[in-house]
Amino acid sequence: MAFSMTHQIGSLAGATAVLTDSTSNTGESPASAVWKSPVANLRCKAVRTDGVEGLSPPLTPCMSPAPRSVRPDLTAACQAFATEVEVAEEKEYGVGGKENGEGKGVPVFVMMPLDSVTAGNTVNRRKAVNAAMAALKSAGVEGVMMDVWWGMVEREKPGEYNWGGYVELMEMAKKHGLKVQAVMSFHQCGGNVGDSCNIPLPKWVVEEMNNDPDLAYTDQWGRRNYEYVSLGCDTLPVLKGRTPVQCYADFMRAFRDTFKHLLGDTIVEIQVGMGPAGELRYPSYPEQNGTWKFPGIGAFQCFDKYMLSSLKAAAEAEGKPEWGSTGPTDAGHYNNWPEDTQFFRKEGGGWNGPYGEFFLTWYSQMLLDHGDRILTSAKSIFDNPGVKISVKIAGIHWHYGSRSHAPELTAGYYNTRFHDGYLPIAQMLARHGAIFNFTCIEMRDHEQPQDALCAPEKLVKQVALATQKAQVALAGENALPRYDEYAHEQIIRASQLNADGNSGDREMCAFTYLRMNPHLFEPNNWRKFVAFVKKMKEGKGANKCWEEVEREAEHFVHITQPLVQEAAVLMH
């Protein structure tokens, strides 16, 4: 009896474990699977160093002994398949990504687990990750995306970097022939949908934030958010004599110097974190402690003294000093709906008046300036034609059908019925040659609650048109874990960027799939995933019918899965 992929990867962890999936109906950020040992609590802690956490156990006992050798015919088959994949990679993704999304096919990357590196700076579940990488390569996956946590690498003291586990992870990816999208994660892990572990900001940063709470984003009720340092102090030397932007630049420079031998070859993309969940936005909808629940409108985050100082200066420059004392105070609470509030309601709402236009312009421009500052540093540091820079933008699709688009406004995207909030972002990214990475690509409008006027498909279309107009490459991610063909079909359709029927050969430059976990390697899910990857790589101009692609995918599933299973057992 054959070993299941779930069992192989589960057994590699060295411990029996339970898979939990903390789901949420937000549709915004991934509610990813969590690998947990039976004794762990509901949130895995990055500070744990005792033992290796496992993956899911087999559902049925294994009756046959573990194979002792890898079959030569399977080895040859995999080598032949790998050669085909390598050739396809050079044609389709090239080094670092397709220029402006033009070219045949969309390369697929897979997100690594959030806690791929332990608190002790070693690779977490090393054998499982190694087996998983082999499986992904066999499926024709282009590479993996991994979070490089500021709070782990520069944890103890400013300027002291421990790249331990990341060095090994990068080498593992290189060994398997996988490309890497490295995320410069300058945010806290924990507090957002799908955060399966807790990784705070560096200790010395937290210390400074405790000494000066205004370094944290603040709402009108004085609630502080410690996920990310407030952009209001970007250029002030508030972090042990350095500005936050200098800290980010020094971190990226240290990363470049450590991994320079892999840049442009294995590491082909640097995604620069710019806010909570690594996204260019304000932390307007924090799930931590139940503050926000889907589909609430969120709250403005501009009440720390640094943000208010900037607001005051902007109001005075506008000749309206009375507008500079505070942000909107009639915009409701986190879990209100637009029509519950004076500021966001469709008729006579403050958002559409002179003060609202002034405030929203300032609030969104502060976010754009933040992105511009960090990208200026990133582009000068990663001055390598083989390395693309990308920025992640949140897919805030709830209340999209309302006039005010309240949840987008509180997050910093000045997008309303009468104002395009995504074109200015795309134009800012275009100035730096950066990729616009967008979420919720897998969603369909009718799957979401219509009473909240959710419209992810319309939102994705708007973003596709904005990036086309700004001539910036667009990449995508799924917001929630999905393993079904219905979601795969939607991703394939969205990746072809036929928003206005006039996109020509333009496609997404890459797609990153959420996420590497035991569910992905269950036989039925794995078979669908391999077919999905092959369809994505065929591209919009494919001459093959889907049935033919699926047959070819089935062939590769058949010849490669036993090899991956046997290799996994041998590594146990």
XYZ file of C-alpha atoms in Angstrom:
572
model
C 0.000 0.000 0.000
C 1.460 3.347 -1.049
C 2.310 5.984 1.502
C 0.215 9.141 1.209
C 2.006 12.468 0.595
C 0.416 13.819 3.774
C 1.929 10.957 5.744
C 5.351 11.388 4.175
C 5.559 15.061 4.999
C 3.950 14.505 8.377
C 6.380 11.753 9.316
C 9.349 13.888 8.361
C 8.566 16.349 11.111
C 9.598 13.832 13.702
C 6.457 14.132 15.799
C 2.818 13.217 15.594
C 0.886 16.410 15.152
C -2.504 17.881 14.532
C -3.345 20.105 11.591
C -5.641 22.964 12.413
C -7.046 25.465 9.961
C -8.056 28.733 11.577
C -10.623 29.903 9.089
C -12.152 33.298 8.668
C -14.714 34.704 6.304
C -12.804 37.872 5.589
C -11.627 36.900 2.179
C -8.795 39.407 2.622
C -5.807 37.637 4.092
C -5.089 33.912 4.109
C -6.507 31.733 6.840
C -3.669 29.300 6.424
C -3.202 25.881 7.888
C -1.277 25.746 11.141
C 1.190 22.987 11.950
C 0.922 22.283 15.658
C 2.113 19.726 18.116
C -0.642 18.315 20.348
C 0.740 20.156 23.388
C 0.883 23.566 21.730
C -1.780 26.173 22.312
C -3.878 27.660 19.522
C -1.095 30.018 18.416
C 2.348 28.585 17.768
C 5.025 30.713 19.383
C 8.162 31.646 17.491
C 10.059 31.572 20.781
C 9.664 27.829 21.168
C 12.900 25.935 20.737
C 11.973 22.567 22.223
C 11.583 20.011 19.509
C 10.360 20.204 15.953
C 6.713 20.737 15.230
C 5.104 18.102 13.106
C 2.591 17.980 10.315
C -0.499 15.881 9.979
C -0.382 12.166 10.818
C -1.558 9.467 8.432
C -5.295 8.888 8.381
C -4.793 5.140 8.136
C -1.982 2.907 9.372
C 0.710 2.120 6.820
C 0.885 -1.590 6.156
C 3.964 -1.847 3.935
C 7.594 -1.267 4.914
C 9.357 1.870 3.762
C 11.061 1.465 0.381
C 14.835 1.332 0.651
C 15.926 2.646 -2.730
C 14.797 4.995 -5.436
C 13.747 3.254 -8.621
C 16.059 4.071 -11.566
C 13.151 4.474 -14.003
C 11.544 7.080 -11.761
C 14.840 8.901 -11.370
C 15.250 9.086 -15.125
C 11.670 10.217 -15.592
C 12.083 12.989 -13.068
C 15.366 14.113 -14.592
C 13.702 14.325 -17.985
C 10.791 16.251 -16.539
C 13.114 18.618 -14.671
C 14.924 19.358 -17.933
C 11.631 20.286 -19.597
C 10.749 22.522 -16.663
C 14.146 24.283 -16.758
C 13.727 25.109 -20.453
C 10.218 26.404 -19.845
C 11.444 28.575 -16.965
C 14.006 30.355 -19.117
C 11.385 31.074 -21.753
C 8.558 32.116 -19.489
C 9.846 33.697 -16.320
C 13.380 34.376 -17.414
C 15.621 35.818 -14.760
C 13.559 37.719 -12.270
C 10.223 37.823 -14.061
C 8.571 38.773 -17.342
C 8.853 42.393 -18.344
C 5.466 44.075 -17.876
C 3.788 40.687 -17.928
C 4.404 40.105 -21.634
C 5.269 36.582 -22.640
C 3.895 33.091 -22.718
C 2.460 31.639 -19.573
C 2.366 32.629 -15.907
C 4.982 31.072 -13.592
C 3.638 29.772 -10.288
C 5.378 30.209 -6.937
C 4.261 28.672 -3.634
C 4.363 30.460 -0.269
C 6.395 28.783 2.431
C 4.970 28.426 5.963
C 5.234 31.637 7.992
C 7.395 29.882 10.578
C 9.836 28.236 8.173
C 12.706 29.457 10.373
C 12.647 28.761 14.116
C 13.364 31.184 16.956
C 16.758 29.478 17.187
C 17.480 30.497 13.567
C 17.306 27.001 12.116
C 15.032 25.560 9.438
C 11.738 24.402 10.909
C 10.583 20.905 9.817
C 13.691 20.588 7.630
C 12.943 17.132 6.229
C 9.344 18.032 5.464
C 10.356 21.235 3.682
C 12.991 19.374 1.669
C 10.449 16.767 0.568
C 7.909 19.464 -0.234
C 10.409 21.401 -2.361
C 11.179 18.250 -4.334
C 7.471 17.726 -4.914
C 6.923 21.318 -6.034
C 9.802 21.134 -8.484
C 8.383 17.929 -9.895
C 5.065 19.719 -10.466
C 6.706 22.406 -12.581
C 6.472 25.106 -9.921
C 8.799 28.047 -10.593
C 9.820 28.673 -7.009
C 8.840 29.577 -3.471
C 8.089 32.757 -1.569
C 9.500 33.069 1.942
C 9.144 35.690 4.669
C 12.469 36.993 5.965
C 11.451 38.335 9.364
C 13.063 41.526 10.662
C 11.997 40.447 14.144
C 14.070 37.256 13.898
C 17.141 38.322 11.947
C 17.854 41.591 13.793
C 16.086 40.562 16.975
C 18.599 41.270 19.743
C 20.559 44.416 18.842
C 20.486 47.018 16.084
C 22.850 46.150 13.263
C 23.392 42.555 14.428
C 21.934 40.145 11.879
C 21.517 36.383 12.222
C 20.622 34.892 8.840
C 21.064 31.299 10.107
C 17.994 29.427 8.940
C 17.585 31.554 5.838
C 21.016 30.617 4.515
C 20.009 26.969 4.707
C 16.556 27.568 3.217
C 17.998 29.459 0.260
C 20.511 26.696 -0.363
C 17.731 24.102 -0.218
C 15.773 26.036 -2.827
C 18.877 26.307 -5.029
C 19.560 22.581 -4.694
C 16.058 21.806 -5.942
C 16.304 24.308 -8.790
C 13.594 26.552 -7.324
C 13.599 30.335 -7.633
C 12.955 32.432 -4.521
C 10.760 35.461 -3.894
C 12.185 36.860 -0.649
C 9.843 39.035 1.416
C 11.478 41.713 3.536
C 8.993 41.331 6.405
C 9.287 44.473 8.504
C 5.984 43.754 10.242
C 4.883 41.641 13.172
C 3.474 38.184 12.511
C 0.366 37.667 14.613
C -2.846 39.655 14.644
C -3.974 39.191 11.057
C -6.110 36.560 9.352
C -4.059 33.436 8.754
C -1.169 34.372 11.052
C -0.227 30.937 12.359
C 2.575 32.057 14.663
C 3.720 35.078 16.647
C 6.886 36.907 15.609
C 7.113 40.382 17.135
C 9.224 43.259 15.853
C 12.882 43.296 17.032
C 13.258 43.618 20.807
C 15.022 46.975 20.563
C 12.256 48.354 18.325
C 9.566 47.200 20.747
C 11.572 48.821 23.544
C 11.568 52.153 21.714
C 7.840 51.831 20.986
C 7.191 51.197 24.673
C 9.207 54.315 25.539
C 7.355 56.374 22.921
C 3.931 54.820 22.180
C 3.398 57.338 19.364
C 5.773 55.256 17.249
C 2.812 52.884 16.916
C -0.171 53.507 14.660
C -3.032 54.918 16.741
C -6.794 55.197 16.202
C -9.081 57.958 17.484
C -9.759 56.075 20.719
C -6.058 55.845 21.553
C -5.712 52.161 20.688
C -2.125 51.440 19.652
C -1.157 48.959 16.947
C 2.324 47.438 17.198
C 2.329 45.480 13.945
C 4.471 48.025 12.112
C 6.219 51.288 12.977
C 4.020 54.287 12.104
C 4.983 55.812 8.778
C 4.550 59.210 10.445
C 8.087 58.890 11.808
C 9.700 57.406 8.665
C 12.373 60.098 8.498
C 12.927 60.746 12.209
C 15.854 59.109 14.118
C 13.555 57.410 16.629
C 15.037 53.878 16.541
C 18.306 54.002 18.491
C 19.537 56.936 16.427
C 18.344 55.636 13.046
C 15.172 56.431 11.137
C 12.816 53.518 10.353
C 13.604 53.893 6.648
C 17.336 53.688 7.432
C 16.696 50.527 9.454
C 14.833 48.967 6.543
C 17.590 49.971 4.122
C 20.363 48.616 6.374
C 18.475 45.318 6.711
C 18.061 45.008 2.927
C 21.732 45.884 2.393
C 22.801 43.205 4.875
C 20.527 40.707 3.085
C 22.066 41.642 -0.266
C 25.612 41.240 1.045
C 24.834 37.874 2.649
C 23.062 36.391 -0.379
C 24.826 38.206 -3.235
C 25.946 34.884 -4.730
C 22.283 33.880 -5.162
C 20.818 37.189 -6.362
C 19.608 37.051 -9.943
C 19.973 33.292 -10.103
C 18.097 31.700 -7.208
C 16.707 34.862 -5.605
C 14.817 36.567 -8.422
C 12.446 38.857 -6.547
C 12.513 41.020 -3.430
C 9.069 41.870 -2.102
C 9.482 44.876 0.171
C 7.181 44.886 3.203
C 5.559 48.277 3.759
C 2.925 47.738 6.424
C 0.845 45.188 8.324
C 0.827 41.729 6.702
C 3.643 43.081 4.505
C 1.152 45.186 2.541
C 1.312 48.865 1.615
C -1.584 49.965 3.840
C -2.513 51.174 7.306
C -3.512 48.587 9.972
C -7.152 49.641 9.696
C -8.716 46.220 10.211
C -6.772 44.426 12.991
C -8.235 41.092 14.032
C -6.177 40.880 17.201
C -8.291 40.804 20.374
C -11.446 40.854 18.258
C -11.043 44.545 17.403
C -12.274 44.091 13.828
C -14.476 41.488 12.190
C -15.328 41.049 8.529
C -16.973 42.976 6.877
C -16.465 46.009 9.122
C -15.277 49.280 7.616
C -12.185 49.560 9.836
C -10.837 52.790 11.298
C -8.404 55.533 10.330
C -4.908 55.183 11.830
C -3.594 58.738 11.956
C -3.838 59.738 15.603
C -0.247 59.293 16.757
C 1.532 62.594 17.323
C 3.771 62.199 14.265
C 0.852 61.685 11.877
C -1.091 64.525 13.498
C 1.904 66.836 13.137
C 1.962 66.136 9.407
C -1.812 66.622 9.162
C -1.517 69.975 10.927
C 1.148 71.171 8.493
C -0.917 70.022 5.490
C -4.031 71.838 6.764
C -2.090 75.042 7.288
C -0.637 74.775 3.794
C -4.203 74.363 2.507
C -5.241 77.532 4.324
C -7.568 75.516 6.555
C -5.755 75.220 9.926
C -8.992 74.079 11.580
C -8.777 70.860 9.561
C -5.422 69.938 11.080
C -6.238 69.261 14.730
C -7.584 65.715 14.269
C -8.694 63.093 11.775
C -12.380 62.333 11.139
C -14.273 61.579 14.344
C -17.606 60.770 12.666
C -16.341 57.783 10.688
C -17.869 55.171 12.984
C -16.160 52.209 14.606
C -14.235 49.221 13.239
C -17.314 47.045 12.787
C -19.789 49.621 11.499
C -21.042 49.620 7.927
C -20.823 52.731 5.721
C -24.443 53.771 6.180
C -24.034 53.651 9.968
C -21.712 56.644 9.825
C -21.918 60.318 9.000
C -18.596 60.316 7.191
C -19.092 57.292 4.889
C -22.818 57.337 4.111
C -23.678 57.687 0.440
C -25.891 60.765 0.725
C -24.155 63.800 2.191
C -21.251 61.804 3.608
C -18.188 63.769 4.656
C -15.957 61.658 2.393
C -17.342 63.501 -0.636
C -17.115 67.021 0.794
C -14.230 69.543 0.837
C -12.858 68.376 4.202
C -13.160 64.716 3.242
C -11.343 65.276 -0.033
C -8.554 67.144 1.755
C -8.154 64.516 4.465
C -8.316 61.485 2.159
C -5.806 63.063 -0.228
C -3.384 63.682 2.632
C -3.930 60.232 4.228
C -3.416 58.341 0.963
C -0.482 60.531 -0.101
C 1.313 59.762 3.167
C 1.080 56.082 2.243
C 2.339 56.725 -1.301
C 5.256 58.775 0.031
C 6.089 55.941 2.445
C 6.212 53.464 -0.442
C 8.246 55.878 -2.537
C 10.873 56.351 0.196
C 11.391 52.654 0.800
C 11.428 51.779 -2.901
C 14.080 54.417 -3.538
C 16.303 52.594 -1.045
C 15.399 49.133 -2.310
C 16.151 49.974 -5.940
C 19.582 51.392 -5.088
C 20.448 48.378 -2.925
C 19.238 45.635 -5.278
C 20.834 47.089 -8.391
C 20.719 43.813 -10.286
C 18.800 43.356 -13.563
C 18.043 39.779 -12.555
C 16.208 40.829 -9.379
C 12.742 42.343 -9.514
C 11.276 44.484 -6.736
C 7.617 44.023 -5.816
C 5.109 45.576 -3.434
C 1.992 43.870 -2.101
C -1.352 45.691 -2.132
C -4.319 44.399 -0.127
C -7.441 43.145 -1.918
C -10.088 44.978 0.125
C -13.215 43.884 -1.708
C -15.939 44.322 0.923
C -18.253 47.337 0.528
C -16.611 47.812 -2.872
C -20.093 48.262 -4.335
C -20.844 51.229 -2.069
C -20.118 54.803 -3.115
C -17.543 55.583 -0.449
C -15.620 52.260 -0.457
C -15.088 52.850 3.283
C -12.755 49.885 4.077
C -10.412 50.927 1.280
C -10.367 54.515 2.532
C -9.456 53.590 6.117
C -6.653 51.370 4.762
C -5.220 54.327 2.838
C -6.501 53.624 -0.689
C -8.384 56.735 -1.866
C -10.738 54.716 -4.037
C -14.382 55.817 -4.289
C -17.149 55.835 -6.884
C -15.606 59.080 -8.164
C -11.867 58.656 -7.505
C -9.449 55.942 -8.710
C -7.263 54.906 -5.785
C -5.157 52.285 -7.559
C -3.799 54.253 -10.510
C -1.667 56.521 -8.232
C -0.240 53.412 -6.547
C 0.511 51.805 -9.911
C 2.152 55.013 -11.136
C 4.321 55.215 -8.021
C 5.441 51.619 -8.510
C 6.056 52.238 -12.218
C 8.492 55.046 -11.412
C 10.647 52.466 -9.630
C 10.063 49.619 -12.076
C 8.398 47.644 -9.280
C 5.804 44.892 -9.616
C 2.240 45.477 -8.347
C 1.376 42.337 -6.352
C -2.351 41.958 -5.654
C -4.442 39.535 -3.612
C -7.953 37.968 -3.821
C -7.308 36.734 -7.372
C -9.169 33.469 -6.712
C -12.456 35.034 -5.584
C -15.729 35.440 -7.452
C -18.274 38.094 -6.599
C -21.134 35.667 -5.997
C -19.100 33.655 -3.442
C -18.955 36.659 -1.122
C -21.765 38.146 1.027
C -23.722 40.432 -1.250
C -25.305 42.388 1.574
C -21.789 43.754 2.194
C -21.522 44.611 -1.531
C -18.378 42.503 -1.951
C -16.967 42.583 -5.478
C -13.494 40.996 -5.722
C -13.769 40.384 -9.478
C -14.609 44.006 -10.171
C -11.771 45.098 -7.881
C -9.256 42.869 -9.683
C -10.469 44.268 -13.008
C -9.958 47.845 -11.771
C -6.437 47.019 -10.622
C -5.628 45.281 -13.926
C -6.717 48.377 -15.848
C -4.722 50.675 -13.543
C -1.537 48.640 -14.000
C -2.078 48.508 -17.742
C -2.453 52.280 -17.897
C 0.628 52.829 -15.712
C 2.557 50.166 -17.661
C 3.536 48.288 -14.537
C 3.716 44.502 -14.228
C 0.946 42.836 -12.215
C 1.401 39.691 -10.112
C -1.223 37.905 -8.034
C -1.889 35.813 -4.955
C -4.893 33.959 -3.639
C -6.150 35.494 -0.385
C -7.484 32.267 1.137
C -6.353 28.635 0.798
C -8.238 27.012 -2.074
C -7.636 23.571 -3.575
C -10.661 23.250 -5.858
C -10.732 23.516 -9.632
C -13.361 26.264 -9.462
C -10.865 28.556 -7.732
C -8.063 27.416 -10.047
C -10.178 28.339 -13.088
C -10.829 31.800 -11.659
C -7.098 32.353 -11.053
C -6.288 31.257 -14.611
C -8.962 33.588 -15.999
C -7.828 36.544 -13.868
C -4.150 35.952 -14.720
C -4.873 36.476 -18.421
C -5.753 40.143 -17.744
C -8.579 40.365 -20.248
C -10.151 43.195 -18.244
C -11.072 45.347 -21.239
C -10.791 42.733 -23.979
C -7.765 44.561 -25.338
C -4.854 43.199 -23.307
C -3.097 41.524 -26.246
C -0.385 39.168 -25.014
C -0.300 40.767 -21.565
C -0.575 38.350 -18.631
C 0.323 38.455 -14.970
C 4.102 38.260 -14.582
C 3.775 35.653 -11.799
C 1.301 34.051 -9.413
C 2.074 33.016 -5.827
C -0.053 30.216 -4.411
C -1.093 30.087 -0.775
C 0.447 27.966 0.824
C 2.812 25.007 1.350
C 0.995 22.814 3.881
C -0.158 19.194 4.289
C -3.485 19.829 2.528
C -1.696 20.717 -0.695
C -0.045 17.283 -0.771
C -3.200 15.238 -0.295
C -3.543 13.099 -3.438
C -6.678 14.736 -4.842
C -5.483 18.271 -4.136
C -2.016 17.496 -5.476
C -3.414 16.170 -8.764
C -5.522 19.316 -9.251
C -2.601 21.541 -8.313
C -0.219 19.956 -10.848
C -2.837 20.447 -13.581
C -3.334 24.053 -12.444
C 0.401 24.800 -12.617
C 0.625 23.327 -16.106
C -2.389 25.334 -17.307
C -0.901 28.533 -15.913
C 2.386 27.858 -17.703
C 0.577 27.222 -20.994
C -0.668 30.810 -20.979
C -3.482 32.569 -22.798
C -2.184 31.711 -26.256
C -2.106 27.979 -25.571
C -2.936 25.757 -28.495
C -3.645 22.750 -26.321
C -7.118 22.061 -25.014
C -7.499 21.811 -21.244
C -8.188 18.072 -21.465
C -4.820 17.518 -23.133
C -3.055 19.616 -20.508
C -4.786 17.654 -17.753
C -3.732 14.353 -19.306
C -0.123 15.516 -19.436
C -0.355 16.698 -15.827
C -1.757 13.324 -14.779
C 1.235 11.659 -16.440
C 3.687 13.769 -14.434
C 1.762 13.216 -11.211
C 2.016 9.485 -11.856
C 5.744 9.359 -12.580
C 6.929 11.868 -9.976
C 4.820 11.338 -6.894
C 6.244 7.896 -6.042
C 9.769 9.310 -6.301
C 8.947 12.147 -3.933
C 7.283 9.728 -1.523
C 10.221 7.343 -1.543
C 12.740 10.175 -1.124
C 10.719 11.494 1.814
C 10.784 8.123 3.538
C 14.527 7.765 2.949
C 15.116 11.132 4.594
C 13.181 10.103 7.720
